[in-house]
Coordinates of N, CA and C in Angstrom, one line a residue:
M49 N 13.6 27.5 104.6 CA 13.2 28.7 105.4 C 12.1 29.3 104.5
N50 N 10.8 28.8 104.6 CA 9.8 29.4 103.8 C 8.8 30.0 104.9
F51 N 8.7 31.3 105.0 CA 7.9 32.1 105.9 C 6.8 32.8 105.2
L52 N 6.6 32.6 103.9 CA 5.6 33.3 103.2 C 4.2 32.8 103.4
D53 N 3.3 33.7 103.6 CA 1.9 33.2 103.7 C 1.1 33.9 102.6
F54 N 0.7 33.2 101.6 CA 0.1 33.6 100.5 C -1.3 34.1 100.7
Q55 N -1.9 33.8 101.9 CA -3.2 34.3 102.3 C -3.1 35.7 103.0
D56 N -1.9 36.0 103.3 CA -1.6 37.3 104.1 C -1.8 38.4 103.0
P57 N -2.6 39.5 103.3 CA -2.8 40.5 102.3 C -1.6 41.5 102.0
R58 N -0.6 41.4 102.9 CA 0.6 42.2 102.7 C 1.4 41.7 101.5
P59 N 2.1 42.6 100.8 CA 2.9 42.1 99.7 C 4.0 41.2 100.2
I60 N 4.4 40.4 99.3 CA 5.5 39.4 99.6 C 6.8 40.0 100.1
Y61 N 7.1 41.1 99.5 CA 8.4 41.7 99.9 C 8.3 42.2 101.4
E62 N 7.1 42.8 101.8 CA 7.0 43.1 103.2 C 7.0 42.0 104.1
Q63 N 6.5 40.9 103.8 CA 6.6 39.7 104.6 C 8.1 39.2 104.8
I64 N 8.8 39.3 103.7 CA 10.3 38.9 103.7 C 11.0 39.9 104.6
A65 N 10.8 41.1 104.5 CA 11.4 42.3 105.2 C 11.1 42.0 106.8
D66 N 9.7 41.8 107.0 CA 9.4 41.6 108.4 C 9.9 40.5 109.1
M67 N 10.1 39.3 108.4 CA 10.7 38.2 109.0 C 12.3 38.5 109.3
Y68 N 12.9 39.1 108.4 CA 14.3 39.5 108.7 C 14.4 40.5 109.8
K69 N 13.5 41.4 109.9 CA 13.5 42.3 111.1 C 13.4 41.6 112.4
K70 N 12.5 40.6 112.4 CA 12.3 39.8 113.6 C 13.5 39.1 114.0
L71 N 14.1 38.4 113.0 CA 15.4 37.6 113.1 C 16.4 38.5 113.7
I72 N 16.6 39.7 113.2 CA 17.6 40.6 113.6 C 17.4 41.1 115.0
L73 N 16.2 41.5 115.3 CA 15.8 42.1 116.6 C 15.9 40.9 117.7
Q74 N 15.7 39.7 117.3 CA 15.7 38.6 118.2 C 17.2 38.2 118.6
G75 N 18.1 38.7 117.7 CA 19.4 38.3 117.8 C 19.8 37.0 117.1
V76 N 18.9 36.5 116.4 CA 19.2 35.2 115.6 C 20.3 35.4 114.6
L77 N 20.1 36.6 113.9 CA 21.1 37.1 112.9 C 22.0 38.0 113.6
K78 N 23.2 37.9 113.5 CA 24.2 38.6 114.3 C 24.8 39.7 113.4
T79 N 25.4 40.7 114.0 CA 26.0 41.8 113.3 C 27.0 41.3 112.3
D80 N 27.0 41.9 111.1 CA 27.9 41.5 110.0 C 27.7 40.2 109.4
E81 N 26.6 39.5 109.9 CA 26.3 38.2 109.3 C 25.7 38.4 107.9
P82 N 26.2 37.6 106.9 CA 25.6 37.8 105.5 C 24.2 37.2 105.4
L83 N 23.4 37.9 104.6 CA 22.2 37.3 104.2 C 22.2 36.6 102.9
P84 N 21.3 35.7 102.7 CA 21.4 34.9 101.4 C 21.4 35.9 100.3
S85 N 22.0 35.4 99.2 CA 22.0 36.3 97.9 C 20.5 36.5 97.5
V86 N 20.3 37.5 96.8 CA 18.9 37.7 96.2 C 18.5 36.6 95.4
R87 N 19.3 36.0 94.6 CA 18.9 34.9 93.8 C 18.6 33.6 94.5
K88 N 19.5 33.4 95.5 CA 19.3 32.2 96.3 C 18.0 32.2 97.1
L89 N 17.8 33.4 97.8 CA 16.6 33.5 98.6 C 15.3 33.5 97.6
A90 N 15.4 34.0 96.5 CA 14.3 34.0 95.5 C 14.0 32.6 95.2
M91 N 15.1 31.8 94.9 CA 14.9 30.4 94.6 C 14.2 29.6 95.7
E92 N 14.8 29.8 96.9 CA 14.3 29.1 98.2 C 12.8 29.4 98.4
L93 N 12.4 30.7 98.2 CA 11.0 31.1 98.4 C 10.1 31.0 97.1
S94 N 10.7 30.6 96.0 CA 9.9 30.5 94.8 C 9.3 31.9 94.4
T95 N 10.0 32.9 94.5 CA 9.5 34.1 94.2 C 10.5 34.9 93.2
N96 N 10.1 36.1 92.8 CA 10.8 36.8 91.8 C 12.1 37.5 92.6
P97 N 13.2 37.4 91.9 CA 14.4 38.1 92.6 C 14.1 39.6 92.8
N98 N 13.4 40.2 92.0 CA 13.1 41.6 92.2 C 12.2 41.9 93.5
T99 N 11.5 40.9 93.9 CA 10.7 40.9 95.1 C 11.7 40.9 96.3
V100 N 12.6 40.0 96.2 CA 13.6 39.9 97.3 C 14.4 41.2 97.3
Q101 N 14.9 41.7 96.2 CA 15.8 42.9 96.2 C 14.9 44.1 96.8
K102 N 13.7 44.1 96.5 CA 12.7 45.1 97.2 C 12.7 45.0 98.6
A103 N 12.7 43.8 99.2 CA 12.7 43.5 100.6 C 14.0 44.0 101.2
Y104 N 15.1 43.6 100.5 CA 16.5 44.0 101.0 C 16.7 45.5 101.0
T105 N 16.1 46.2 99.9 CA 16.2 47.6 99.8 C 15.5 48.3 101.0
A106 N 14.2 47.8 101.3 CA 13.5 48.3 102.5 C 14.3 48.1 103.8
L107 N 14.9 46.8 104.0 CA 15.6 46.7 105.2 C 16.9 47.6 105.3
E108 N 17.4 47.8 104.1 CA 18.6 48.8 104.2 C 18.2 50.2 104.4
H109 N 17.0 50.6 103.9 CA 16.5 51.9 104.1 C 16.1 52.2 105.6
E110 N 15.7 51.1 106.3 CA 15.3 51.2 107.6 C 16.4 50.9 108.6
G111 N 17.7 50.6 108.1 CA 18.8 50.6 108.9 C 19.0 49.1 109.5
F112 N 18.4 48.1 109.0 CA 18.6 46.8 109.5 C 19.9 46.1 108.8
I113 N 20.1 46.3 107.5 CA 21.2 45.8 106.9 C 22.0 46.8 106.1
Y114 N 23.1 46.5 105.6 CA 23.9 47.2 104.7 C 24.4 46.4 103.5
S115 N 24.7 47.0 102.4 CA 25.2 46.2 101.3 C 26.6 46.6 101.0
V116 N 27.3 45.6 100.4 CA 28.6 45.8 99.9 C 28.6 45.4 98.5
K117 N 29.0 46.3 97.6 CA 28.9 46.0 96.2 C 29.8 44.8 95.9
G118 N 29.2 43.8 95.2 CA 29.9 42.7 94.8 C 30.0 41.6 95.8
R119 N 29.6 41.9 97.1 CA 29.8 40.9 98.2 C 28.4 40.5 98.8
G120 N 27.4 41.4 98.8 CA 26.1 41.0 99.2 C 25.6 41.9 100.3
N121 N 24.6 41.4 101.1 CA 23.9 42.2 102.2 C 24.3 41.5 103.4
F122 N 24.5 42.5 104.5 CA 24.9 42.0 105.8 C 24.1 42.7 106.9
V123 N 24.0 42.1 108.0 CA 23.2 42.6 109.1 C 24.0 43.7 109.7
K124 N 23.3 44.9 109.9 CA 24.0 46.1 110.4 C 23.8 46.2 111.9
E125 N 24.8 46.6 112.7 CA 24.8 46.8 114.1 C 24.2 48.1 114.4
D126 N 23.1 48.1 115.0 CA 22.4 49.4 115.4 C 21.4 49.2 116.6
P127 N 22.0 49.4 117.8 CA 21.3 49.2 119.0 C 20.0 49.9 119.1
A128 N 19.9 51.1 118.5 CA 18.7 51.9 118.5 C 17.5 51.3 117.9
L129 N 17.8 50.3 117.0 CA 16.6 49.6 116.2 C 15.7 48.9 117.2
R130 N 16.3 48.2 118.2 CA 15.4 47.6 119.3 C 14.6 48.6 120.1
E131 N 15.3 49.7 120.4 CA 14.5 50.8 121.2 C 13.5 51.5 120.3
K132 N 13.8 51.6 119.0 CA 12.8 52.2 118.2 C 11.5 51.2 118.0
K133 N 11.8 50.0 118.0 CA 10.7 49.0 117.8 C 9.9 49.0 119.1
K134 N 10.6 49.1 120.3 CA 9.9 49.1 121.6 C 9.0 50.3 121.7
A135 N 9.5 51.5 121.2 CA 8.7 52.7 121.2 C 7.5 52.6 120.3
E136 N 7.7 51.9 119.2 CA 6.5 51.8 118.3 C 5.4 50.8 118.9
L137 N 5.9 49.7 119.6 CA 4.9 48.8 120.2 C 4.2 49.5 121.4
Q138 N 5.0 50.4 122.2 CA 4.3 51.1 123.3 C 3.3 52.0 122.7
S139 N 3.6 52.7 121.6 CA 2.6 53.6 121.0 C 1.3 52.9 120.6
R140 N 1.5 51.7 119.9 CA 0.4 51.0 119.5 C -0.4 50.5 120.7
L141 N 0.4 50.1 121.7 CA -0.4 49.6 122.9 C -1.2 50.7 123.6
A142 N -0.6 51.9 123.6 CA -1.4 53.1 124.2 C -2.7 53.3 123.4
E143 N -2.5 53.2 122.1 CA -3.8 53.4 121.2 C -4.8 52.4 121.5
I144 N -4.4 51.2 121.7 CA -5.3 50.1 122.0 C -6.0 50.3 123.4
F145 N -5.2 50.7 124.4 CA -5.8 51.0 125.7 C -6.7 52.2 125.6
K146 N -6.4 53.2 124.9 CA -7.2 54.3 124.7 C -8.6 53.9 124.0
E147 N -8.5 53.2 123.0 CA -9.8 52.7 122.4 C -10.6 51.8 123.4
A148 N -9.9 50.9 124.1 CA -10.7 50.1 125.1 C -11.3 50.9 126.1
D149 N -10.6 52.0 126.7 CA -11.3 52.9 127.6 C -12.4 53.6 127.0
E150 N -12.4 54.0 125.7 CA -13.4 54.8 125.1 C -14.7 53.9 125.0
I151 N -14.6 52.5 124.9 CA -15.8 51.7 124.8 C -16.0 50.9 126.1
G152 N -15.4 51.3 127.2 CA -15.7 50.8 128.5 C -15.1 49.4 128.8
I153 N -14.0 49.1 128.2 CA -13.3 47.8 128.5 C -12.1 48.2 129.4
S154 N -12.0 47.6 130.5 CA -10.9 47.9 131.5 C -9.6 47.3 130.9
R155 N -8.4 47.8 131.3 CA -7.2 47.2 130.9 C -7.0 45.8 131.5
S156 N -7.5 45.5 132.6 CA -7.3 44.2 133.2 C -8.2 43.2 132.4
E157 N -9.4 43.6 132.0 CA -10.3 42.8 131.3 C -9.7 42.6 129.9
L158 N -9.1 43.6 129.3 CA -8.5 43.5 128.0 C -7.3 42.5 128.1
L159 N -6.4 42.6 129.1 CA -5.2 41.8 129.2 C -5.7 40.3 129.6
D160 N -6.7 40.2 130.3 CA -7.2 38.9 130.8 C -7.6 38.0 129.6
G161 N -8.2 38.7 128.6 CA -8.6 37.9 127.3 C -9.9 37.3 127.4
K162 N -10.5 37.4 128.5 CA -12.0 36.9 128.6 C -12.9 38.0 128.3
D163 N -14.1 37.5 128.0 CA -15.1 38.5 127.5 C -15.8 39.2 128.6
G164 N -15.6 38.9 129.9 CA -16.2 39.5 131.0 C -17.6 39.0 131.4
K165 N -18.2 38.2 130.5 CA -19.5 37.6 130.8 C -19.3 36.3 131.6
K166 N -20.4 36.1 132.4 CA -20.4 34.9 133.2 C -21.6 33.9 132.9

């Protein structure tokens, strides 16, 4: 499971955290399912264990996982996470629509994906 893109300008820990967020929101990882240990994931990804730990800490801070001392990290059940992500996406979409309106691109033209030229 190697999902790191070294051409991506985002830090590696953010890429790791984002991938786990997607897997949790998609339901691929279920509530109370264990995540790989920090060392195991670091070895799989050929990265530093501190980087993986930083990703796990970020995930825990955002409410996606919880840790049990001596046992590891587990997926946390929180139905509000999906709603929070939905609200975030709606906000970003509203900003994009507003910007498009400001420069004269209609929503249908924007969603169509064509440049409008014939």
